[in-house]
């Protein structure tokens, strides 16, 4: 009963191991870490990132989102409602308007704060380890880390 290549669990309870070459080739992989957390691992512009797989807003599948730059920050854009989440911090970004009556309308990017749980990614000799962020602080994406949403996603595919 061997796990799929590139997604081998480690003996440590809060880590999972994947192969860097598999992540680079795919650009992103999803993994159920420690049997309890769905994590998206991304490789973008030479950097690895890991975050909760489902968007904090409505549970959208972030593995299908585009990666774009907004105000100098790399974000994944949720394919469901176009919410923008920074890869490094998990912040939700939005465009704000100071004066809606001004012509032309002037907008600027603002942060909603951390909305998506970000996890630590470490690469050692081609092996990629994801260590869960087990901070006790509640983050909005935590809502979608239940068996209910795992079952819902499995039934969609």
mmCIF file of N, CA and C in Angstrom, residues 34-155:
data_model
loop_
_atom_site.group_PDB
_atom_site.id
_atom_site.type_symbol
_atom_site.label_atom_id
_atom_site.label_comp_id
_atom_site.label_asym_id
_atom_site.label_seq_id
_atom_site.Cartn_x
_atom_site.Cartn_y
_atom_site.Cartn_z
ATOM 1 N N UNK A 34 -1.379 15.051 7.511
ATOM 2 C CA UNK A 34 -1.651 14.520 8.841
ATOM 3 C C UNK A 34 -3.093 14.031 8.975
ATOM 4 N N UNK A 35 -3.725 13.718 7.864
ATOM 5 C CA UNK A 35 -5.091 13.204 7.893
ATOM 6 C C UNK A 35 -6.139 14.224 8.288
ATOM 7 N N UNK A 36 -5.738 15.501 8.393
ATOM 8 C CA UNK A 36 -6.697 16.473 8.930
ATOM 9 C C UNK A 36 -6.730 17.820 8.210
ATOM 10 N N UNK A 37 -5.783 18.088 7.329
ATOM 11 C CA UNK A 37 -5.723 19.420 6.739
ATOM 12 C C UNK A 37 -5.432 19.328 5.255
ATOM 13 N N UNK A 38 -6.309 19.918 4.436
ATOM 14 C CA UNK A 38 -6.104 19.966 2.989
ATOM 15 C C UNK A 38 -5.236 21.167 2.662
ATOM 16 N N UNK A 39 -4.074 20.896 2.073
ATOM 17 C CA UNK A 39 -3.081 21.941 1.819
ATOM 18 C C UNK A 39 -2.758 21.987 0.329
ATOM 19 N N UNK A 40 -2.607 23.202 -0.178
ATOM 20 C CA UNK A 40 -2.160 23.448 -1.545
ATOM 21 C C UNK A 40 -0.697 23.873 -1.475
ATOM 22 N N UNK A 41 0.160 23.170 -2.216
ATOM 23 C CA UNK A 41 1.577 23.530 -2.306
ATOM 24 C C UNK A 41 1.809 24.061 -3.716
ATOM 25 N N UNK A 42 2.351 25.269 -3.798
ATOM 26 C CA UNK A 42 2.578 25.954 -5.070
ATOM 27 C C UNK A 42 4.059 26.190 -5.293
ATOM 28 N N UNK A 43 4.469 26.105 -6.547
ATOM 29 C CA UNK A 43 5.809 26.511 -6.951
ATOM 30 C C UNK A 43 5.623 27.631 -7.955
ATOM 31 N N UNK A 44 6.072 28.840 -7.594
ATOM 32 C CA UNK A 44 5.885 29.997 -8.477
ATOM 33 C C UNK A 44 7.114 30.878 -8.414
ATOM 34 N N UNK A 45 7.677 31.187 -9.581
ATOM 35 C CA UNK A 45 8.850 32.050 -9.707
ATOM 36 C C UNK A 45 9.975 31.621 -8.766
ATOM 37 N N UNK A 46 10.217 30.302 -8.737
ATOM 38 C CA UNK A 46 11.331 29.775 -7.960
ATOM 39 C C UNK A 46 11.083 29.638 -6.478
ATOM 40 N N UNK A 47 9.869 29.898 -6.018
ATOM 41 C CA UNK A 47 9.565 29.812 -4.591
ATOM 42 C C UNK A 47 8.428 28.829 -4.330
ATOM 43 N N UNK A 48 8.528 28.161 -3.188
ATOM 44 C CA UNK A 48 7.471 27.259 -2.734
ATOM 45 C C UNK A 48 6.588 27.978 -1.728
ATOM 46 N N UNK A 49 5.293 27.715 -1.816
ATOM 47 C CA UNK A 49 4.312 28.277 -0.888
ATOM 48 C C UNK A 49 3.331 27.174 -0.521
ATOM 49 N N UNK A 50 2.780 27.239 0.683
ATOM 50 C CA UNK A 50 1.744 26.281 1.090
ATOM 51 C C UNK A 50 0.668 27.035 1.871
ATOM 52 N N UNK A 51 -0.587 26.688 1.568
ATOM 53 C CA UNK A 51 -1.716 27.324 2.237
ATOM 54 C C UNK A 51 -2.889 26.352 2.272
ATOM 55 N N UNK A 52 -3.886 26.662 3.078
ATOM 56 C CA UNK A 52 -5.102 25.863 3.067
ATOM 57 C C UNK A 52 -5.640 25.827 1.645
ATOM 58 N N UNK A 53 -6.161 24.685 1.246
ATOM 59 C CA UNK A 53 -6.565 24.464 -0.139
ATOM 60 C C UNK A 53 -7.844 25.204 -0.521
ATOM 61 N N UNK A 54 -8.731 25.427 0.414
ATOM 62 C CA UNK A 54 -10.019 26.060 0.102
ATOM 63 C C UNK A 54 -10.027 27.527 0.528
ATOM 64 N N UNK A 55 -10.549 28.367 -0.344
ATOM 65 C CA UNK A 55 -10.602 29.804 -0.097
ATOM 66 C C UNK A 55 -11.409 30.119 1.161
ATOM 67 N N UNK A 56 -10.916 31.075 1.906
ATOM 68 C CA UNK A 56 -11.568 31.488 3.149
ATOM 69 C C UNK A 56 -12.981 32.022 2.941
ATOM 70 N N UNK A 57 -13.285 32.538 1.777
ATOM 71 C CA UNK A 57 -14.568 33.208 1.544
ATOM 72 C C UNK A 57 -15.736 32.230 1.436
ATOM 73 N N UNK A 58 -15.634 31.272 0.503
ATOM 74 C CA UNK A 58 -16.738 30.325 0.298
ATOM 75 C C UNK A 58 -16.262 28.898 0.036
ATOM 76 N N UNK A 59 -14.986 28.627 0.292
ATOM 77 C CA UNK A 59 -14.482 27.272 0.117
ATOM 78 C C UNK A 59 -14.073 26.915 -1.294
ATOM 79 N N UNK A 60 -13.867 27.914 -2.153
ATOM 80 C CA UNK A 60 -13.457 27.646 -3.531
ATOM 81 C C UNK A 60 -12.136 26.894 -3.588
ATOM 82 N N UNK A 61 -11.967 26.067 -4.611
ATOM 83 C CA UNK A 61 -10.774 25.229 -4.777
ATOM 84 C C UNK A 61 -9.625 26.070 -5.339
ATOM 85 N N UNK A 62 -8.733 26.495 -4.477
ATOM 86 C CA UNK A 62 -7.649 27.388 -4.890
ATOM 87 C C UNK A 62 -6.661 26.739 -5.857
ATOM 88 N N UNK A 63 -6.627 25.424 -5.922
ATOM 89 C CA UNK A 63 -5.686 24.791 -6.858
ATOM 90 C C UNK A 63 -6.021 25.125 -8.304
ATOM 91 N N UNK A 64 -7.222 25.645 -8.555
ATOM 92 C CA UNK A 64 -7.617 26.045 -9.910
ATOM 93 C C UNK A 64 -7.501 27.555 -10.125
ATOM 94 N N UNK A 65 -6.994 28.283 -9.134
ATOM 95 C CA UNK A 65 -6.880 29.731 -9.245
ATOM 96 C C UNK A 65 -5.635 30.174 -9.988
ATOM 97 N N UNK A 66 -5.730 31.342 -10.615
ATOM 98 C CA UNK A 66 -4.579 31.943 -11.288
ATOM 99 C C UNK A 66 -3.706 32.657 -10.265
ATOM 100 N N UNK A 67 -2.418 32.753 -10.575
ATOM 101 C CA UNK A 67 -1.503 33.532 -9.745
ATOM 102 C C UNK A 67 -1.219 34.827 -10.481
ATOM 103 N N UNK A 68 -1.468 35.937 -9.789
ATOM 104 C CA UNK A 68 -1.289 37.259 -10.386
ATOM 105 C C UNK A 68 -0.636 38.192 -9.373
ATOM 106 N N UNK A 69 -0.069 39.278 -9.890
ATOM 107 C CA UNK A 69 0.546 40.281 -9.031
ATOM 108 C C UNK A 69 -0.414 41.443 -8.850
ATOM 109 N N UNK A 70 -0.615 41.858 -7.604
ATOM 110 C CA UNK A 70 -1.437 43.018 -7.281
ATOM 111 C C UNK A 70 -0.629 43.905 -6.347
ATOM 112 N N UNK A 71 -0.381 45.127 -6.786
ATOM 113 C CA UNK A 71 0.351 46.099 -5.982
ATOM 114 C C UNK A 71 1.694 45.533 -5.505
ATOM 115 N N UNK A 72 2.380 44.807 -6.390
ATOM 116 C CA UNK A 72 3.691 44.265 -6.061
ATOM 117 C C UNK A 72 3.673 43.000 -5.221
ATOM 118 N N UNK A 73 2.500 42.424 -4.996
ATOM 119 C CA UNK A 73 2.396 41.221 -4.156
ATOM 120 C C UNK A 73 1.784 40.082 -4.971
ATOM 121 N N UNK A 74 2.422 38.917 -4.887
ATOM 122 C CA UNK A 74 1.926 37.754 -5.614
ATOM 123 C C UNK A 74 0.738 37.161 -4.858
ATOM 124 N N UNK A 75 -0.333 36.909 -5.613
ATOM 125 C CA UNK A 75 -1.584 36.409 -5.026
ATOM 126 C C UNK A 75 -2.128 35.250 -5.841
ATOM 127 N N UNK A 76 -2.886 34.399 -5.176
ATOM 128 C CA UNK A 76 -3.697 33.429 -5.885
ATOM 129 C C UNK A 76 -5.100 34.012 -5.925
ATOM 130 N N UNK A 77 -5.754 33.877 -7.067
ATOM 131 C CA UNK A 77 -7.091 34.436 -7.251
ATOM 132 C C UNK A 77 -8.083 33.274 -7.232
ATOM 133 N N UNK A 78 -9.005 33.302 -6.297
ATOM 134 C CA UNK A 78 -9.973 32.222 -6.182
ATOM 135 C C UNK A 78 -10.816 32.157 -7.458
ATOM 136 N N UNK A 79 -10.966 30.976 -8.034
ATOM 137 C CA UNK A 79 -11.728 30.866 -9.279
ATOM 138 C C UNK A 79 -13.234 31.071 -9.095
ATOM 139 N N UNK A 80 -13.729 30.988 -7.881
ATOM 140 C CA UNK A 80 -15.171 31.137 -7.671
ATOM 141 C C UNK A 80 -15.621 32.589 -7.657
ATOM 142 N N UNK A 81 -14.994 33.423 -6.814
ATOM 143 C CA UNK A 81 -15.455 34.814 -6.646
ATOM 144 C C UNK A 81 -14.341 35.840 -6.809
ATOM 145 N N UNK A 82 -13.186 35.397 -7.304
ATOM 146 C CA UNK A 82 -12.056 36.289 -7.625
ATOM 147 C C UNK A 82 -11.434 36.964 -6.396
ATOM 148 N N UNK A 83 -11.570 36.354 -5.229
ATOM 149 C CA UNK A 83 -10.900 36.890 -4.036
ATOM 150 C C UNK A 83 -9.394 36.727 -4.226
ATOM 151 N N UNK A 84 -8.628 37.726 -3.797
ATOM 152 C CA UNK A 84 -7.180 37.737 -3.964
ATOM 153 C C UNK A 84 -6.523 37.467 -2.621
ATOM 154 N N UNK A 85 -5.628 36.458 -2.599
ATOM 155 C CA UNK A 85 -4.980 36.038 -1.359
ATOM 156 C C UNK A 85 -3.477 36.040 -1.591
ATOM 157 N N UNK A 86 -2.730 36.753 -0.745
ATOM 158 C CA UNK A 86 -1.279 36.802 -0.911
ATOM 159 C C UNK A 86 -0.668 35.436 -0.616
ATOM 160 N N UNK A 87 0.295 35.032 -1.451
ATOM 161 C CA UNK A 87 0.937 33.734 -1.287
ATOM 162 C C UNK A 87 1.770 33.666 -0.014
ATOM 163 N N UNK A 88 2.437 34.743 0.327
ATOM 164 C CA UNK A 88 3.374 34.719 1.452
ATOM 165 C C UNK A 88 2.693 34.815 2.816
ATOM 166 N N UNK A 89 1.646 35.650 2.927
ATOM 167 C CA UNK A 89 1.049 35.903 4.245
ATOM 168 C C UNK A 89 -0.379 35.387 4.407
ATOM 169 N N UNK A 90 -1.071 35.121 3.301
ATOM 170 C CA UNK A 90 -2.464 34.698 3.396
ATOM 171 C C UNK A 90 -3.425 35.862 3.614
ATOM 172 N N UNK A 91 -2.977 37.059 3.277
ATOM 173 C CA UNK A 91 -3.845 38.233 3.429
ATOM 174 C C UNK A 91 -4.849 38.311 2.291
ATOM 175 N N UNK A 92 -6.057 38.744 2.612
ATOM 176 C CA UNK A 92 -7.048 39.042 1.592
ATOM 177 C C UNK A 92 -6.846 40.476 1.131
ATOM 178 N N UNK A 93 -6.724 40.700 -0.179
ATOM 179 C CA UNK A 93 -6.549 42.050 -0.719
ATOM 180 C C UNK A 93 -7.806 42.488 -1.449
ATOM 181 N N UNK A 94 -8.067 43.784 -1.404
ATOM 182 C CA UNK A 94 -9.201 44.348 -2.140
ATOM 183 C C UNK A 94 -8.860 45.762 -2.577
ATOM 184 N N UNK A 95 -9.603 46.252 -3.582
ATOM 185 C CA UNK A 95 -9.416 47.628 -4.039
ATOM 186 C C UNK A 95 -10.406 48.528 -3.323
ATOM 187 N N UNK A 96 -9.875 49.571 -2.712
ATOM 188 C CA UNK A 96 -10.708 50.522 -1.989
ATOM 189 C C UNK A 96 -10.790 51.830 -2.770
ATOM 190 N N UNK A 97 -11.851 52.581 -2.515
ATOM 191 C CA UNK A 97 -12.072 53.886 -3.132
ATOM 192 C C UNK A 97 -12.217 54.897 -2.007
ATOM 193 N N UNK A 98 -11.385 55.948 -2.025
ATOM 194 C CA UNK A 98 -11.484 56.972 -0.981
ATOM 195 C C UNK A 98 -12.695 57.873 -1.188
ATOM 196 N N UNK A 99 -12.896 58.328 -2.411
ATOM 197 C CA UNK A 99 -13.989 59.252 -2.708
ATOM 198 C C UNK A 99 -14.743 58.750 -3.938
ATOM 199 N N UNK A 100 -15.898 58.113 -3.718
ATOM 200 C CA UNK A 100 -16.638 57.546 -4.862
ATOM 201 C C UNK A 100 -17.196 58.593 -5.819
ATOM 202 N N UNK A 101 -17.170 59.886 -5.424
ATOM 203 C CA UNK A 101 -17.693 60.933 -6.304
ATOM 204 C C UNK A 101 -16.599 61.557 -7.172
ATOM 205 N N UNK A 102 -15.337 61.283 -6.860
ATOM 206 C CA UNK A 102 -14.216 61.874 -7.602
ATOM 207 C C UNK A 102 -14.155 61.302 -9.018
ATOM 208 N N UNK A 103 -13.824 62.186 -9.976
ATOM 209 C CA UNK A 103 -13.628 61.768 -11.360
ATOM 210 C C UNK A 103 -12.218 62.155 -11.775
ATOM 211 N N UNK A 104 -11.394 61.275 -12.277
ATOM 212 C CA UNK A 104 -11.655 59.842 -12.409
ATOM 213 C C UNK A 104 -11.602 59.160 -11.042
ATOM 214 N N UNK A 105 -12.238 58.034 -10.947
ATOM 215 C CA UNK A 105 -12.266 57.250 -9.725
ATOM 216 C C UNK A 105 -10.859 56.762 -9.403
ATOM 217 N N UNK A 106 -10.428 56.962 -8.166
ATOM 218 C CA UNK A 106 -9.086 56.532 -7.761
ATOM 219 C C UNK A 106 -9.202 55.404 -6.747
ATOM 220 N N UNK A 107 -8.534 54.304 -7.069
ATOM 221 C CA UNK A 107 -8.569 53.151 -6.175
ATOM 222 C C UNK A 107 -7.169 52.845 -5.667
ATOM 223 N N UNK A 108 -7.111 52.126 -4.580
ATOM 224 C CA UNK A 108 -5.835 51.633 -4.061
ATOM 225 C C UNK A 108 -6.076 50.294 -3.370
ATOM 226 N N UNK A 109 -5.010 49.491 -3.290
ATOM 227 C CA UNK A 109 -5.118 48.161 -2.704
ATOM 228 C C UNK A 109 -5.003 48.225 -1.193
ATOM 229 N N UNK A 110 -5.862 47.463 -0.532
ATOM 230 C CA UNK A 110 -5.874 47.393 0.926
ATOM 231 C C UNK A 110 -5.894 45.934 1.365
ATOM 232 N N UNK A 111 -5.510 45.713 2.611
ATOM 233 C CA UNK A 111 -5.515 44.371 3.180
ATOM 234 C C UNK A 111 -6.706 44.187 4.104
ATOM 235 N N UNK A 112 -7.319 43.016 4.034
ATOM 236 C CA UNK A 112 -8.375 42.629 4.975
ATOM 237 C C UNK A 112 -7.760 41.963 6.203
ATOM 238 N N UNK A 113 -6.444 41.767 6.188
ATOM 239 C CA UNK A 113 -5.762 41.005 7.228
ATOM 240 C C UNK A 113 -5.594 39.558 6.781
ATOM 241 N N UNK A 114 -4.993 38.754 7.631
ATOM 242 C CA UNK A 114 -4.753 37.350 7.297
ATOM 243 C C UNK A 114 -6.080 36.601 7.322
ATOM 244 N N UNK A 115 -6.413 35.978 6.194
ATOM 245 C CA UNK A 115 -7.667 35.244 6.054
ATOM 246 C C UNK A 115 -7.426 33.770 5.723
ATOM 247 N N UNK A 116 -6.271 33.464 5.135
ATOM 248 C CA UNK A 116 -5.946 32.120 4.668
ATOM 249 C C UNK A 116 -4.765 31.600 5.486
ATOM 250 N N UNK A 117 -4.895 30.399 6.052
ATOM 251 C CA UNK A 117 -3.793 29.843 6.844
ATOM 252 C C UNK A 117 -2.655 29.426 5.912
ATOM 253 N N UNK A 118 -1.457 29.940 6.217
ATOM 254 C CA UNK A 118 -0.235 29.655 5.472
ATOM 255 C C UNK A 118 0.580 28.643 6.278
ATOM 256 N N UNK A 119 1.203 27.696 5.584
ATOM 257 C CA UNK A 119 1.996 26.654 6.228
ATOM 258 C C UNK A 119 3.448 26.764 5.788
ATOM 259 N N UNK A 120 4.353 26.265 6.613
ATOM 260 C CA UNK A 120 5.790 26.350 6.345
ATOM 261 C C UNK A 120 6.187 25.287 5.326
ATOM 262 N N UNK A 121 6.978 25.693 4.333
ATOM 263 C CA UNK A 121 7.498 24.769 3.319
ATOM 264 C C UNK A 121 9.020 24.800 3.390
ATOM 265 N N UNK A 122 9.620 23.618 3.452
ATOM 266 C CA UNK A 122 11.072 23.487 3.499
ATOM 267 C C UNK A 122 11.505 22.498 2.424
ATOM 268 N N UNK A 123 12.565 22.827 1.698
ATOM 269 C CA UNK A 123 13.104 21.921 0.682
ATOM 270 C C UNK A 123 14.503 21.494 1.120
ATOM 271 N N UNK A 124 14.725 20.170 1.147
ATOM 272 C CA UNK A 124 16.027 19.618 1.513
ATOM 273 C C UNK A 124 16.379 18.539 0.495
ATOM 274 N N UNK A 125 17.416 18.792 -0.303
ATOM 275 C CA UNK A 125 17.912 17.801 -1.279
ATOM 276 C C UNK A 125 16.804 17.247 -2.179
ATOM 277 N N UNK A 126 15.928 18.118 -2.642
ATOM 278 C CA UNK A 126 14.885 17.689 -3.561
ATOM 279 C C UNK A 126 13.618 17.181 -2.902
ATOM 280 N N UNK A 127 13.622 17.044 -1.596
ATOM 281 C CA UNK A 127 12.419 16.655 -0.859
ATOM 282 C C UNK A 127 11.772 17.923 -0.305
ATOM 283 N N UNK A 128 10.461 18.008 -0.431
ATOM 284 C CA UNK A 128 9.726 19.164 0.060
ATOM 285 C C UNK A 128 8.892 18.738 1.268
ATOM 286 N N UNK A 129 9.054 19.464 2.365
ATOM 287 C CA UNK A 129 8.328 19.176 3.594
ATOM 288 C C UNK A 129 7.359 20.313 3.880
ATOM 289 N N UNK A 130 6.133 19.965 4.224
ATOM 290 C CA UNK A 130 5.141 20.952 4.647
ATOM 291 C C UNK A 130 4.887 20.728 6.134
ATOM 292 N N UNK A 131 5.101 21.775 6.902
ATOM 293 C CA UNK A 131 4.821 21.731 8.334
ATOM 294 C C UNK A 131 3.583 22.577 8.588
ATOM 295 N N UNK A 132 2.575 21.962 9.179
ATOM 296 C CA UNK A 132 1.327 22.685 9.420
ATOM 297 C C UNK A 132 1.525 23.836 10.393
ATOM 298 N N UNK A 133 0.844 24.925 10.099
ATOM 299 C CA UNK A 133 0.783 26.072 10.995
ATOM 300 C C UNK A 133 -0.299 25.733 12.014
ATOM 301 N N UNK A 134 0.116 25.338 13.202
ATOM 302 C CA UNK A 134 -0.861 24.922 14.197
ATOM 303 C C UNK A 134 -1.119 25.996 15.245
ATOM 304 N N UNK A 135 -0.973 27.245 14.841
ATOM 305 C CA UNK A 135 -1.271 28.366 15.724
ATOM 306 C C UNK A 135 -2.714 28.252 16.208
ATOM 307 N N UNK A 136 -2.936 28.567 17.463
ATOM 308 C CA UNK A 136 -4.290 28.466 18.027
ATOM 309 C C UNK A 136 -5.188 29.621 17.582
ATOM 310 N N UNK A 137 -4.599 30.643 16.963
ATOM 311 C CA UNK A 137 -5.401 31.767 16.466
ATOM 312 C C UNK A 137 -6.297 31.292 15.323
ATOM 313 N N UNK A 138 -7.585 31.590 15.428
ATOM 314 C CA UNK A 138 -8.523 31.185 14.384
ATOM 315 C C UNK A 138 -8.324 32.047 13.143
ATOM 316 N N UNK A 139 -8.260 31.388 11.998
ATOM 317 C CA UNK A 139 -8.135 32.063 10.709
ATOM 318 C C UNK A 139 -9.322 31.618 9.873
ATOM 319 N N UNK A 140 -9.877 32.496 9.062
ATOM 320 C CA UNK A 140 -11.138 32.205 8.377
ATOM 321 C C UNK A 140 -11.120 30.946 7.528
ATOM 322 N N UNK A 141 -9.985 30.592 6.925
ATOM 323 C CA UNK A 141 -9.947 29.382 6.095
ATOM 324 C C UNK A 141 -10.097 28.099 6.918
ATOM 325 N N UNK A 142 -9.958 28.182 8.236
ATOM 326 C CA UNK A 142 -10.116 27.011 9.104
ATOM 327 C C UNK A 142 -11.504 26.385 8.965
ATOM 328 N N UNK A 143 -12.505 27.196 8.659
ATOM 329 C CA UNK A 143 -13.886 26.732 8.557
ATOM 330 C C UNK A 143 -14.018 25.577 7.572
ATOM 331 N N UNK A 144 -13.199 25.563 6.514
ATOM 332 C CA UNK A 144 -13.325 24.581 5.438
ATOM 333 C C UNK A 144 -12.444 23.347 5.639
ATOM 334 N N UNK A 145 -11.893 23.192 6.828
ATOM 335 C CA UNK A 145 -11.031 22.039 7.120
ATOM 336 C C UNK A 145 -11.806 20.971 7.899
ATOM 337 N N UNK A 146 -12.903 20.523 7.331
ATOM 338 C CA UNK A 146 -13.715 19.488 7.967
ATOM 339 C C UNK A 146 -14.032 18.387 6.966
ATOM 340 N N UNK A 147 -14.436 17.254 7.453
ATOM 341 C CA UNK A 147 -14.794 16.122 6.595
ATOM 342 C C UNK A 147 -15.925 16.491 5.644
ATOM 343 N N UNK A 148 -16.821 17.369 6.085
ATOM 344 C CA UNK A 148 -17.949 17.800 5.241
ATOM 345 C C UNK A 148 -17.450 18.350 3.910
ATOM 346 N N UNK A 149 -16.441 19.219 3.937
ATOM 347 C CA UNK A 149 -15.947 19.837 2.710
ATOM 348 C C UNK A 149 -15.080 18.877 1.914
ATOM 349 N N UNK A 150 -14.384 17.949 2.585
ATOM 350 C CA UNK A 150 -13.611 16.931 1.890
ATOM 351 C C UNK A 150 -14.542 16.047 1.066
ATOM 352 N N UNK A 151 -15.665 15.679 1.650
ATOM 353 C CA UNK A 151 -16.661 14.845 0.980
ATOM 354 C C UNK A 151 -17.298 15.608 -0.165
ATOM 355 N N UNK A 152 -17.613 16.888 0.044
ATOM 356 C CA UNK A 152 -18.225 17.719 -0.985
ATOM 357 C C UNK A 152 -17.298 17.797 -2.208
ATOM 358 N N UNK A 153 -16.011 18.003 -1.997
ATOM 359 C CA UNK A 153 -15.045 18.113 -3.094
ATOM 360 C C UNK A 153 -14.934 16.776 -3.820
ATOM 361 N N UNK A 154 -14.906 15.675 -3.085
ATOM 362 C CA UNK A 154 -14.778 14.353 -3.709
ATOM 363 C C UNK A 154 -15.993 14.049 -4.599
ATOM 364 N N UNK A 155 -17.150 14.509 -4.214
ATOM 365 C CA UNK A 155 -18.361 14.267 -4.987
ATOM 366 C C UNK A 155 -18.421 15.133 -6.239
#
